[in-house]
Amino acid sequence: MKIISKLFLVILLSGFQAFHASGAYVGIEDSETLILQTSDKKSAMDELLNVLLLRSYNTRLVILSTTTLGTAAGIVGAFLLLRKRSLMGDALAHSTLPGIAIAFIIMVSFGGSGKSLAGLIAGATLTGVLGLLIMLAIRNTTRLRDDVAMGMVLSVSFGVGLAILGVIQNMPQASAAGLESFIYGKTASMVMADFMTIMVVALVCSLAAILMFKELALLCFDDRFAVAEGFPALRLDILLLVLVTTVTVIGLQSVGLILIIAFLITPPSAARFWTEKLPTMTFLSAVIGAISGWLGASISALVPKMPAGAVIVVVASSIFLFSMLSAPKRGVVARWIRYKDLKKKVERQHVLRAAFELVEEQKNGDSIVSNYPFPLQKLLAKRTWKAPKLNRILNHEQSIGHLERRADGMLQLSESGFGEAARITRNHRLWEIYLVTHADIAPSHVDRDADMVEHILEADMVHRLEEELRNSGAWIPSPHELSTRTQAS
Amino acid sequence: MNWTSFDTWIVVVGALCAVACTLPGCFLVLRKMSMMGDAISHAVLPGIAIGFLMTGARSSIPMFLGAAITGVLTAVFTQWVSKFGRVDRGAAMGIVFTTLFAVGLILIVQAADHVDLDPSCVLYGAMELTPLDTIEVLGVMIPRAAISLSIVLLLNLSLITLLFKELKLSSFDEGLSNTLGFSSNLLQYLLMSMVAVTTVAAFEAVGSIIVIAMLIVPPATALLLTRRLIPMIVIAASVGILSAILGHLSAVTVPKLFGYESTSTSGSMAAATGFLFTIAWLFNPSEGLLVKQFRNTKKINESVPVEELSS
């Protein structure tokens, strides 16, 4: 966690440097023409370096603030994701709109311009928290569920916000232009005061989340335990959501109302694929948020007609997609490969066990099963499998020396194959007996249940079963009648 | 104020939109998928943009198709991300719809030079202007929005009547529905495309915020008042119509009380649904918040003898 706070310090310091380096206030129009002029004069390579190394004043403000915002949203969003409240950010973001509109009206009626970011943020936070409380009230006092409560607050408060904005647009005193940027985001129009507000608020939010790390983690993983231990769970819940609201509100102007939601959801979801530990996940989530903010804003500054908010979201989603596919443990590809491996193993074991059972049928009263050959047709009839698939598995077994195809068309297990088959069948039967004697499962039902677990039995467990059943060493007969085409599993 | 035929048309368009939305909305609420309305109404943006870029005209068939496809894709992608990636459903939905919205936004901005499609009109709509854009049908001038919304309403109504039994079953017991052979996924995608088509039909005329509100709030209100499906749908539709009327009335009158001009009708219609919900929340006869409070107090007063209280 220290790393995160250090990161913040660095970002904040560079923000101050940005202020001192320029020493001048760059207004909206100035900054836009500034970008246009530089892009005309300098070569593409220079421009790339300019943006990436934050040389130009305006891009420095924009990129630093989106990076900071990504970090803060990543940290707060991690808890939101684990609390399974990701869409709460969506609802809260929408419920800030009436606050923004009301704050604007109040500021105008007191003679201001109505566009002070701090004032708008205060209004937004106020109705955001109000929306949050209404959401909790609906959930706690009615039969309606979380999703309805969220949808309710979202749509109604946004409607109220639009209605008030409609009033503002007809107001003679002030132009409401610029309030729109709260919905779609307008990073290019960022000024120093906005930048400082965003920096300070993001820092405070992240620090609050880090300071309350233990409590929030407890709330996310086991809220009832938190209550039983005497933690004020409801107040913690509200604290978390207030942090979310605050991050949402400062994000509104730079990435827009709809896209700030992505900032809260996507980086933590991507981080979740790489780790099982909350501190690591929070850190990764902050880093992914920061990278999306930095890269997105850079691309938007380099390529004409690329809205920063949208590009940031696309970058974050790409990171998410990459994580989802390629994370080593939880990733889709890794899990798919594991699944395929397991499936192959299970199929091989099925073949070997079926072969062993065929051999076993020919023992004619001997106490020891000897390795007789058997025809392919009989093996094919043992289970519901198709000839090509069975042949594929048989070929594989042949290649690793478990099986021989004899000249007369019969199949015979090799010595190692016979041992392996005997071991697998033994495990299967042990497990079946265990289920029959200890788990009260009818012998006629046991084959199928045993099939599912035998493939993952550890050697250790097998020993324990053998001991428990006092049956070690001897050959174990099947507890149920062996049939061809048993229930497929 | 003076009520003109303009106002009547605005209310009619609003009511049509409300009923068209509440029909699939009831099932969304029952399936715990209320937020899907919000997600889809944002996620159709790239579909709309591509359809628009292809034809260069609004309300064209490709645009409807594009939106319906992206609407269903939202549901499919959400399902994939939450199933294959084992991501929480809400989070999956959030990731998918914000990404699609962002892609749509980029598409629109890229083509902004030769395209006149304002993303803000997708959200707000310009309901006040619907009566100006009319088509003559059987000698009567009818707003284009009223016609397209009527078609969508009829479409939704017939689909829901046709598949009522299946939708009901899969909404209340997904497992049973699947075992009986009515794929709950397929029905879900059908609902999603209904929502998407309704959103597109509504977005230009009335704004998608009204779609989101009408999808969720009237059914939620109805759910507070009844526990049966058909009464729920009827009540939801009535609440929708009532909020359309109330919304327009308040849009015209309320700002005047404070000395301002009138305001956005779609916004106030959405707000009106919230107002009706609050009334049902507080005062509904069986489990209203205040009613329950009152009943509890009465019960305590009746059940505890006065002597015991004083002792």
Short mmCIF file of C-alpha atoms in Angstrom, two decimals, chain A:
data_model
loop_
_atom_site.label_atom_id
_atom_site.label_comp_id
_atom_site.label_asym_id
_atom_site.label_seq_id
_atom_site.Cartn_x
_atom_site.Cartn_y
_atom_site.Cartn_z
CA MET A 1 0.00 0.00 0.00
CA LYS A 2 2.95 2.27 0.58
CA ILE A 3 3.73 2.02 -3.10
CA ILE A 4 0.34 3.39 -4.00
CA SER A 5 0.66 6.36 -1.69
CA LYS A 6 4.14 7.03 -3.05
CA LEU A 7 2.78 6.88 -6.56
CA PHE A 8 0.29 9.51 -5.60
CA LEU A 9 2.90 11.75 -4.13
CA VAL A 10 4.88 11.56 -7.36
CA ILE A 11 1.83 12.35 -9.44
CA LEU A 12 0.83 15.21 -7.20
CA LEU A 13 4.34 16.66 -7.26
CA SER A 14 4.51 16.52 -11.02
CA GLY A 15 1.16 18.27 -11.02
CA PHE A 16 2.65 21.13 -9.03
CA GLN A 17 5.56 21.23 -11.44
CA ALA A 18 3.12 21.54 -14.27
CA PHE A 19 1.67 24.57 -12.55
CA HIS A 20 5.00 26.22 -11.94
CA ALA A 21 6.46 25.40 -15.31
CA SER A 22 3.79 27.29 -17.13
CA GLY A 23 3.02 29.86 -14.51
CA ALA A 24 0.05 30.98 -16.50
CA TYR A 25 -3.60 30.23 -16.60
CA VAL A 26 -4.57 28.70 -19.90
CA GLY A 27 -8.23 29.11 -20.70
CA ILE A 28 -10.40 26.79 -22.70
CA GLU A 29 -10.01 28.45 -26.08
CA ASP A 30 -6.32 29.17 -25.62
CA SER A 31 -5.49 25.62 -24.78
CA GLU A 32 -7.27 24.26 -27.80
CA THR A 33 -5.52 26.60 -30.19
CA LEU A 34 -2.28 25.77 -28.41
CA ILE A 35 -2.67 22.12 -29.34
CA LEU A 36 -3.59 22.96 -32.90
CA GLN A 37 -0.56 25.20 -33.37
CA THR A 38 1.92 22.72 -32.00
CA SER A 39 0.52 19.95 -34.11
CA ASP A 40 0.94 22.05 -37.22
CA LYS A 41 4.52 23.03 -36.58
CA LYS A 42 6.19 19.95 -35.22
CA SER A 43 6.92 16.60 -36.73
CA ALA A 44 4.93 13.53 -35.79
CA MET A 45 7.75 12.02 -33.76
CA ASP A 46 8.19 15.19 -31.79
CA GLU A 47 4.49 15.32 -31.13
CA LEU A 48 4.48 11.76 -29.92
CA LEU A 49 7.29 12.52 -27.50
CA ASN A 50 5.55 15.72 -26.47
CA VAL A 51 2.48 13.84 -25.45
CA LEU A 52 4.14 10.83 -23.90
CA LEU A 53 6.63 12.89 -21.90
CA LEU A 54 3.95 15.40 -20.92
CA ARG A 55 5.86 18.34 -22.41
CA SER A 56 2.88 20.39 -23.46
CA TYR A 57 1.09 22.14 -20.62
CA ASN A 58 -2.44 21.23 -21.60
CA THR A 59 -1.80 17.56 -22.33
CA ARG A 60 0.13 17.40 -19.07
CA LEU A 61 -2.94 18.54 -17.14
CA VAL A 62 -5.25 16.20 -19.00
CA ILE A 63 -3.07 13.12 -18.89
CA LEU A 64 -2.05 13.58 -15.27
CA SER A 65 -5.61 14.04 -14.15
CA THR A 66 -6.99 11.05 -16.07
CA THR A 67 -4.11 8.93 -14.73
CA THR A 68 -4.82 10.00 -11.17
CA LEU A 69 -8.50 9.48 -11.68
CA GLY A 70 -7.85 5.99 -13.04
CA THR A 71 -5.76 5.17 -9.98
CA ALA A 72 -8.37 6.41 -7.52
CA ALA A 73 -11.24 4.74 -9.37
CA GLY A 74 -9.23 1.53 -9.55
CA ILE A 75 -8.74 1.47 -5.78
CA VAL A 76 -12.32 2.33 -4.86
CA GLY A 77 -13.76 0.16 -7.64
CA ALA A 78 -11.95 -2.92 -6.33
CA PHE A 79 -14.05 -2.85 -3.18
CA LEU A 80 -17.19 -2.06 -5.15
CA LEU A 81 -16.61 -5.08 -7.38
CA LEU A 82 -16.04 -7.45 -4.46
CA ARG A 83 -19.15 -6.09 -2.75
CA LYS A 84 -21.00 -7.07 -5.96
CA ARG A 85 -22.25 -3.53 -6.34
CA SER A 86 -20.50 -2.56 -9.55
CA LEU A 87 -23.59 -1.10 -11.15
CA MET A 88 -24.17 1.05 -8.07
CA GLY A 89 -21.57 3.36 -9.62
CA ASP A 90 -23.84 3.64 -12.65
CA ALA A 91 -26.83 4.62 -10.54
CA LEU A 92 -24.80 7.05 -8.42
CA ALA A 93 -23.30 8.66 -11.50
CA HIS A 94 -26.75 9.36 -12.87
CA SER A 95 -28.10 10.64 -9.57
CA THR A 96 -25.46 13.38 -9.50
CA LEU A 97 -27.10 15.20 -12.41
CA PRO A 98 -29.87 16.95 -10.43
CA GLY A 99 -27.23 18.13 -7.96
CA ILE A 100 -25.11 19.61 -10.74
CA ALA A 101 -28.13 21.39 -12.20
CA ILE A 102 -29.37 22.69 -8.84
CA ALA A 103 -25.90 23.85 -7.84
CA PHE A 104 -25.67 25.70 -11.14
CA ILE A 105 -29.00 27.46 -10.55
CA ILE A 106 -28.04 28.41 -6.99
CA MET A 107 -24.65 29.72 -8.04
CA VAL A 108 -26.17 31.74 -10.85
CA SER A 109 -28.87 33.21 -8.64
CA PHE A 110 -26.14 34.37 -6.25
CA GLY A 111 -24.50 36.14 -9.13
CA GLY A 112 -21.74 33.67 -10.00
CA SER A 113 -20.96 32.19 -13.37
CA GLY A 114 -22.34 28.87 -12.16
CA LYS A 115 -19.40 26.91 -13.43
CA SER A 116 -17.18 26.65 -10.39
CA LEU A 117 -16.13 23.04 -10.29
CA ALA A 118 -16.07 22.90 -6.50
CA GLY A 119 -19.66 24.13 -6.28
CA LEU A 120 -20.85 21.69 -8.92
CA ILE A 121 -19.02 18.87 -7.17
CA ALA A 122 -20.66 19.76 -3.86
CA GLY A 123 -24.11 19.66 -5.45
CA ALA A 124 -23.37 16.43 -7.28
CA THR A 125 -22.09 14.73 -4.14
CA LEU A 126 -25.17 15.85 -2.22
CA THR A 127 -27.72 14.35 -4.61
CA GLY A 128 -25.45 11.37 -5.22
CA VAL A 129 -25.56 10.56 -1.51
CA LEU A 130 -29.30 11.26 -1.45
CA GLY A 131 -29.77 8.79 -4.34
CA LEU A 132 -27.68 6.27 -2.44
CA LEU A 133 -29.84 6.61 0.68
CA ILE A 134 -33.04 6.24 -1.35
CA MET A 135 -31.59 3.12 -2.93
CA LEU A 136 -30.82 1.60 0.45
CA ALA A 137 -34.28 2.61 1.74
CA ILE A 138 -36.09 0.98 -1.20
CA ARG A 139 -34.09 -2.19 -0.74
CA ASN A 140 -34.69 -2.36 2.98
CA THR A 141 -38.37 -1.47 3.14
CA THR A 142 -39.90 -3.11 0.06
CA ARG A 143 -39.94 -6.45 -1.68
CA LEU A 144 -38.02 -4.92 -4.57
CA ARG A 145 -34.47 -6.08 -5.14
CA ASP A 146 -31.18 -4.28 -5.58
CA ASP A 147 -31.38 -4.05 -9.34
CA VAL A 148 -34.81 -2.42 -9.28
CA ALA A 149 -33.70 0.04 -6.61
CA MET A 150 -30.69 0.99 -8.71
CA GLY A 151 -32.68 1.31 -11.92
CA MET A 152 -35.31 3.38 -10.12
CA VAL A 153 -32.88 5.88 -8.65
CA LEU A 154 -30.89 6.02 -11.88
CA SER A 155 -33.74 6.78 -14.23
CA VAL A 156 -35.81 9.01 -11.98
CA SER A 157 -32.95 11.17 -10.78
CA PHE A 158 -31.59 11.49 -14.29
CA GLY A 159 -35.06 12.51 -15.41
CA VAL A 160 -35.26 15.10 -12.66
CA GLY A 161 -31.80 16.31 -13.64
CA LEU A 162 -32.81 16.66 -17.28
CA ALA A 163 -35.97 18.52 -16.27
CA ILE A 164 -33.92 21.01 -14.23
CA LEU A 165 -31.37 21.33 -17.05
CA GLY A 166 -34.29 22.07 -19.34
CA VAL A 167 -35.19 24.96 -17.05
CA ILE A 168 -31.60 26.20 -17.10
CA GLN A 169 -31.45 26.16 -20.88
CA ASN A 170 -34.40 28.54 -20.92
CA MET A 171 -32.87 30.82 -18.32
CA PRO A 172 -32.04 34.23 -19.72
CA GLN A 173 -29.23 35.01 -17.24
CA ALA A 174 -26.75 32.25 -17.96
CA SER A 175 -25.64 29.92 -20.68
CA ALA A 176 -25.72 26.31 -19.67
CA ALA A 177 -23.09 25.38 -22.21
CA GLY A 178 -20.43 23.34 -20.52
CA LEU A 179 -22.82 21.50 -18.25
CA GLU A 180 -23.17 19.09 -21.14
CA SER A 181 -19.56 18.16 -20.72
CA PHE A 182 -20.55 16.54 -17.45
CA ILE A 183 -22.41 13.90 -19.38
CA TYR A 184 -20.02 13.23 -22.22
CA GLY A 185 -16.80 14.49 -20.76
CA LYS A 186 -14.65 17.21 -22.23
CA THR A 187 -11.11 16.64 -21.17
CA ALA A 188 -9.66 19.27 -23.42
CA SER A 189 -11.33 22.08 -21.50
CA MET A 190 -9.57 21.30 -18.25
CA VAL A 191 -8.03 24.22 -16.40
CA MET A 192 -5.61 24.43 -13.50
CA ALA A 193 -8.30 24.88 -10.84
CA ASP A 194 -10.17 21.81 -12.09
CA PHE A 195 -6.93 19.92 -12.18
CA MET A 196 -6.07 20.73 -8.58
CA THR A 197 -9.58 19.84 -7.41
CA ILE A 198 -9.38 16.48 -9.14
CA MET A 199 -5.91 15.78 -7.75
CA VAL A 200 -6.78 16.62 -4.16
CA VAL A 201 -10.12 14.79 -4.13
CA ALA A 202 -8.67 11.70 -5.81
CA LEU A 203 -5.83 11.65 -3.32
CA VAL A 204 -8.18 11.98 -0.35
CA CYS A 205 -10.44 9.20 -1.67
CA SER A 206 -7.57 6.82 -2.30
CA LEU A 207 -6.01 7.54 1.08
CA ALA A 208 -9.36 7.00 2.81
CA ALA A 209 -9.79 3.66 1.04
CA ILE A 210 -6.24 2.62 1.96
CA LEU A 211 -6.61 3.69 5.59
CA MET A 212 -9.88 1.79 5.92
CA PHE A 213 -8.47 -1.16 4.01
CA LYS A 214 -9.02 -3.75 6.73
CA GLU A 215 -12.59 -2.67 7.48
CA LEU A 216 -13.59 -2.47 3.82
CA ALA A 217 -12.02 -5.85 3.10
CA LEU A 218 -14.02 -7.36 5.95
CA LEU A 219 -17.18 -5.74 4.64
CA CYS A 220 -16.59 -7.12 1.16
CA PHE A 221 -15.80 -10.67 2.19
CA ASP A 222 -18.14 -11.26 5.10
CA ASP A 223 -20.46 -8.45 6.07
CA ARG A 224 -22.33 -10.52 8.66
CA PHE A 225 -19.11 -11.37 10.41
CA ALA A 226 -18.31 -7.65 10.37
CA VAL A 227 -21.60 -6.94 12.10
CA ALA A 228 -21.03 -9.71 14.62
CA GLU A 229 -17.56 -8.35 15.37
CA GLY A 230 -19.09 -4.99 16.14
CA PHE A 231 -18.06 -3.10 13.02
CA PRO A 232 -20.67 -0.59 11.87
CA ALA A 233 -21.37 -2.37 8.58
CA LEU A 234 -24.03 0.04 7.37
CA ARG A 235 -21.81 3.03 8.01
CA LEU A 236 -18.90 1.30 6.26
CA ASP A 237 -21.19 0.55 3.34
CA ILE A 238 -22.20 4.19 3.16
CA LEU A 239 -18.56 5.27 3.45
CA LEU A 240 -17.61 3.05 0.52
CA LEU A 241 -20.45 4.39 -1.59
CA VAL A 242 -19.65 7.97 -0.65
CA LEU A 243 -16.10 7.34 -1.85
CA VAL A 244 -17.57 5.95 -5.06
CA THR A 245 -19.81 8.98 -5.45
CA THR A 246 -16.90 11.35 -4.91
CA VAL A 247 -14.69 9.60 -7.46
CA THR A 248 -17.61 9.56 -9.87
CA VAL A 249 -18.22 13.26 -9.42
CA ILE A 250 -14.63 14.32 -10.09
CA GLY A 251 -14.52 11.93 -13.02
CA LEU A 252 -17.64 13.37 -14.57
CA GLN A 253 -15.96 16.28 -16.21
CA SER A 254 -12.96 14.52 -17.60
CA VAL A 255 -14.44 11.29 -18.92
CA GLY A 256 -18.16 11.93 -18.73
CA LEU A 257 -21.04 10.56 -16.74
CA ILE A 258 -21.50 7.30 -18.57
CA LEU A 259 -17.86 6.47 -19.02
CA ILE A 260 -16.73 7.07 -15.45
CA ILE A 261 -18.69 3.91 -14.68
CA ALA A 262 -16.21 1.96 -16.78
CA PHE A 263 -13.37 3.43 -14.74
CA LEU A 264 -14.94 2.00 -11.60
CA ILE A 265 -15.75 -1.44 -12.98
CA THR A 266 -13.29 -2.45 -15.69
CA PRO A 267 -9.84 -2.09 -14.02
CA PRO A 268 -10.81 -4.07 -10.87
CA SER A 269 -12.48 -6.76 -12.98
CA ALA A 270 -9.31 -7.05 -15.08
CA ALA A 271 -7.13 -7.13 -11.96
CA ARG A 272 -9.24 -9.89 -10.44
CA PHE A 273 -8.02 -12.32 -13.11
CA TRP A 274 -4.40 -12.07 -12.08
CA THR A 275 -4.56 -12.59 -8.35
CA GLU A 276 -6.45 -14.07 -5.44
CA LYS A 277 -5.19 -11.55 -2.90
CA LEU A 278 -7.02 -8.32 -2.13
CA PRO A 279 -3.99 -6.03 -1.59
CA THR A 280 -2.43 -7.22 -4.84
CA MET A 281 -5.73 -6.88 -6.63
CA THR A 282 -6.27 -3.34 -5.37
CA PHE A 283 -2.75 -2.39 -6.42
CA LEU A 284 -3.11 -3.98 -9.86
CA SER A 285 -6.50 -2.36 -10.29
CA ALA A 286 -4.99 1.04 -9.51
CA VAL A 287 -2.17 0.41 -11.98
CA ILE A 288 -4.54 -0.74 -14.73
CA GLY A 289 -6.75 2.30 -14.09
CA ALA A 290 -3.70 4.56 -14.29
CA ILE A 291 -2.44 2.94 -17.50
CA SER A 292 -5.86 3.24 -19.15
CA GLY A 293 -6.10 6.88 -18.13
CA TRP A 294 -2.59 7.69 -19.33
CA LEU A 295 -2.71 5.72 -22.57
CA GLY A 296 -6.27 6.75 -23.41
CA ALA A 297 -5.65 10.43 -22.88
CA SER A 298 -2.37 10.22 -24.83
CA ILE A 299 -4.02 8.57 -27.81
CA SER A 300 -6.79 11.10 -27.69
CA ALA A 301 -4.25 13.91 -27.70
CA LEU A 302 -2.29 12.41 -30.60
CA VAL A 303 -5.06 11.31 -32.94
CA PRO A 304 -7.55 13.92 -34.09
CA LYS A 305 -11.24 13.44 -33.31
CA MET A 306 -10.79 10.85 -30.59
CA PRO A 307 -12.84 11.72 -27.50
CA ALA A 308 -10.64 11.07 -24.46
CA GLY A 309 -13.32 9.43 -22.33
CA ALA A 310 -14.26 6.92 -25.00
CA VAL A 311 -10.65 6.06 -25.83
CA ILE A 312 -9.87 5.53 -22.14
CA VAL A 313 -12.77 3.12 -21.85
CA VAL A 314 -11.69 1.23 -24.95
CA VAL A 315 -8.12 0.96 -23.58
CA ALA A 316 -9.43 -0.30 -20.22
CA SER A 317 -11.69 -2.81 -21.94
CA SER A 318 -8.80 -4.06 -24.06
CA ILE A 319 -6.77 -4.63 -20.92
CA PHE A 320 -9.78 -6.43 -19.45
CA LEU A 321 -10.16 -8.62 -22.53
CA PHE A 322 -6.45 -9.43 -22.51
CA SER A 323 -6.61 -10.32 -18.81
CA MET A 324 -9.73 -12.39 -19.23
CA LEU A 325 -8.16 -14.44 -21.99
CA SER A 326 -4.59 -14.81 -20.89
CA ALA A 327 -4.32 -14.61 -17.11
CA PRO A 328 -2.36 -17.66 -15.94
CA LYS A 329 -4.79 -19.15 -13.45
CA ARG A 330 -8.23 -17.65 -13.87
CA GLY A 331 -7.90 -16.73 -17.53
CA VAL A 332 -10.25 -18.29 -20.05
CA VAL A 333 -7.48 -19.88 -22.15
CA ALA A 334 -5.66 -21.32 -19.15
CA ARG A 335 -8.89 -22.72 -17.72
CA TRP A 336 -9.83 -24.12 -21.11
CA ILE A 337 -6.47 -25.88 -21.43
CA ARG A 338 -6.84 -27.31 -17.91
CA TYR A 339 -10.33 -28.47 -18.77
CA LYS A 340 -9.14 -30.13 -21.97
CA ASP A 341 -6.30 -31.84 -20.10
CA LEU A 342 -8.67 -33.15 -17.47
CA LYS A 343 -11.10 -34.33 -20.11
CA LYS A 344 -8.34 -36.17 -21.94
CA LYS A 345 -7.16 -37.76 -18.73
CA VAL A 346 -10.68 -38.87 -17.87
CA GLU A 347 -11.17 -40.34 -21.34
CA ARG A 348 -7.89 -42.24 -21.14
CA GLN A 349 -8.82 -43.62 -17.75
CA HIS A 350 -12.20 -44.68 -19.07
CA VAL A 351 -10.54 -46.61 -21.89
CA LEU A 352 -8.03 -48.29 -19.60
CA ARG A 353 -10.69 -49.23 -17.06
CA ALA A 354 -12.96 -50.62 -19.77
CA ALA A 355 -10.04 -52.64 -21.12
CA PHE A 356 -9.25 -53.96 -17.66
CA GLU A 357 -12.86 -54.97 -17.13
CA LEU A 358 -12.81 -56.86 -20.45
CA VAL A 359 -9.66 -58.67 -19.41
CA GLU A 360 -11.21 -59.36 -16.03
CA GLU A 361 -14.26 -61.01 -17.60
CA GLN A 362 -12.01 -63.68 -19.11
CA LYS A 363 -10.40 -64.78 -15.86
CA ASN A 364 -12.76 -67.76 -15.43
CA GLY A 365 -12.63 -68.16 -11.68
CA ASP A 366 -8.90 -67.49 -11.29
CA SER A 367 -8.11 -65.30 -8.32
CA ILE A 368 -5.57 -63.37 -10.35
CA VAL A 369 -6.45 -61.43 -13.47
CA SER A 370 -3.98 -62.16 -16.24
CA ASN A 371 -3.42 -60.04 -19.28
CA TYR A 372 -5.62 -61.51 -22.04
CA PRO A 373 -6.12 -59.88 -25.42
CA PHE A 374 -9.57 -58.57 -26.33
CA PRO A 375 -11.28 -57.41 -29.55
CA LEU A 376 -11.92 -53.73 -30.36
CA GLN A 377 -15.63 -54.39 -30.88
CA LYS A 378 -16.08 -55.41 -27.26
CA LEU A 379 -14.30 -52.30 -26.03
CA LEU A 380 -16.50 -50.19 -28.27
CA ALA A 381 -19.57 -51.74 -26.69
CA LYS A 382 -18.46 -50.93 -23.14
CA ARG A 383 -19.42 -47.27 -23.19
CA THR A 384 -21.28 -44.87 -25.44
CA TRP A 385 -18.28 -43.67 -27.38
CA LYS A 386 -17.75 -43.30 -31.07
CA ALA A 387 -15.24 -45.40 -32.97
CA PRO A 388 -13.05 -42.50 -34.27
CA LYS A 389 -12.72 -40.98 -30.82
CA LEU A 390 -11.93 -44.34 -29.24
CA ASN A 391 -9.37 -45.01 -31.93
CA ARG A 392 -7.73 -41.66 -31.24
CA ILE A 393 -7.38 -42.48 -27.58
CA LEU A 394 -6.15 -46.00 -28.37
CA ASN A 395 -3.52 -44.58 -30.72
CA HIS A 396 -2.34 -42.29 -27.99
CA GLU A 397 -2.15 -45.17 -25.52
CA GLN A 398 -0.25 -47.18 -28.09
CA SER A 399 2.22 -44.37 -28.61
CA ILE A 400 3.05 -44.20 -24.91
CA GLY A 401 3.39 -47.96 -24.76
CA HIS A 402 0.30 -48.86 -22.77
CA LEU A 403 -1.31 -50.87 -25.52
CA GLU A 404 -0.45 -53.13 -28.43
CA ARG A 405 -2.46 -53.82 -31.56
CA ARG A 406 -1.81 -57.45 -32.37
CA ALA A 407 -1.55 -58.83 -35.89
CA ASP A 408 -4.84 -60.79 -35.48
CA GLY A 409 -6.71 -57.54 -34.84
CA MET A 410 -6.99 -58.07 -31.10
CA LEU A 411 -5.88 -55.47 -28.58
CA GLN A 412 -3.64 -56.25 -25.67
CA LEU A 413 -2.47 -54.11 -22.79
CA SER A 414 1.27 -53.89 -22.33
CA GLU A 415 2.78 -54.61 -18.95
CA SER A 416 2.84 -50.97 -17.94
CA GLY A 417 -0.60 -50.42 -19.44
CA PHE A 418 -1.96 -53.37 -17.51
CA GLY A 419 -0.52 -52.02 -14.27
CA GLU A 420 -1.97 -48.57 -14.94
CA ALA A 421 -5.36 -50.05 -15.85
CA ALA A 422 -5.37 -52.18 -12.72
CA ARG A 423 -4.55 -49.15 -10.60
CA ILE A 424 -7.30 -47.04 -12.15
CA THR A 425 -9.90 -49.79 -11.82
CA ARG A 426 -8.83 -50.34 -8.26
CA ASN A 427 -9.27 -46.65 -7.43
CA HIS A 428 -12.65 -46.67 -9.05
CA ARG A 429 -13.81 -49.67 -7.08
CA LEU A 430 -12.39 -48.35 -3.83
CA TRP A 431 -14.31 -45.21 -4.35
CA GLU A 432 -17.47 -47.12 -5.20
CA ILE A 433 -17.17 -49.19 -2.04
CA TYR A 434 -16.57 -46.07 -0.04
CA LEU A 435 -19.70 -44.50 -1.48
CA VAL A 436 -21.77 -47.63 -0.80
CA THR A 437 -20.55 -48.25 2.72
CA HIS A 438 -19.91 -44.75 4.00
CA ALA A 439 -22.06 -42.46 1.94
CA ASP A 440 -25.19 -44.61 1.76
CA ILE A 441 -25.50 -44.64 -1.98
CA ALA A 442 -27.31 -47.56 -3.62
CA PRO A 443 -24.95 -49.95 -5.47
CA SER A 444 -26.93 -49.48 -8.67
CA HIS A 445 -26.25 -45.73 -8.60
CA VAL A 446 -22.67 -45.86 -7.62
CA ASP A 447 -20.90 -46.36 -10.93
CA ARG A 448 -21.85 -42.97 -12.22
CA ASP A 449 -21.03 -41.09 -9.04
CA ALA A 450 -17.73 -42.88 -8.77
CA ASP A 451 -16.89 -41.90 -12.30
CA MET A 452 -17.02 -38.27 -11.45
CA VAL A 453 -14.63 -38.34 -8.52
CA GLU A 454 -12.20 -41.13 -9.27
CA HIS A 455 -10.28 -39.08 -11.80
CA ILE A 456 -9.27 -36.53 -9.26
CA LEU A 457 -8.48 -38.92 -6.41
CA GLU A 458 -5.05 -38.26 -4.97
CA ALA A 459 -2.75 -41.19 -4.14
CA ASP A 460 -2.95 -40.10 -0.53
CA MET A 461 -6.72 -40.38 -0.49
CA VAL A 462 -6.55 -43.78 -2.13
CA HIS A 463 -4.33 -45.02 0.71
CA ARG A 464 -6.72 -43.67 3.29
CA LEU A 465 -9.62 -45.41 1.58
CA GLU A 466 -7.72 -48.66 1.44
CA GLU A 467 -7.00 -48.46 5.11
CA GLU A 468 -10.52 -47.51 6.00
CA LEU A 469 -11.90 -50.41 4.05
CA ARG A 470 -9.25 -52.82 5.38
CA ASN A 471 -8.96 -54.16 1.94
CA SER A 472 -5.47 -53.19 0.97
CA GLY A 473 -3.46 -55.37 -1.30
CA ALA A 474 -6.15 -57.70 -2.54
CA TRP A 475 -7.89 -57.41 -5.83
CA ILE A 476 -11.22 -55.67 -5.37
CA PRO A 477 -14.32 -56.93 -7.12
CA SER A 478 -16.81 -54.41 -8.45
CA PRO A 479 -19.63 -53.72 -5.98
CA HIS A 480 -22.13 -53.74 -8.81
CA GLU A 481 -22.71 -55.93 -11.83
CA LEU A 482 -20.42 -55.09 -14.72
CA SER A 483 -22.39 -54.35 -17.83
CA THR A 484 -21.63 -53.28 -21.31
CA ARG A 485 -22.97 -49.82 -22.06
CA THR A 486 -23.34 -48.79 -18.46
CA GLN A 487 -24.93 -45.45 -17.77
CA ALA A 488 -22.80 -43.06 -19.73
CA SER A 489 -20.98 -40.54 -17.68
#
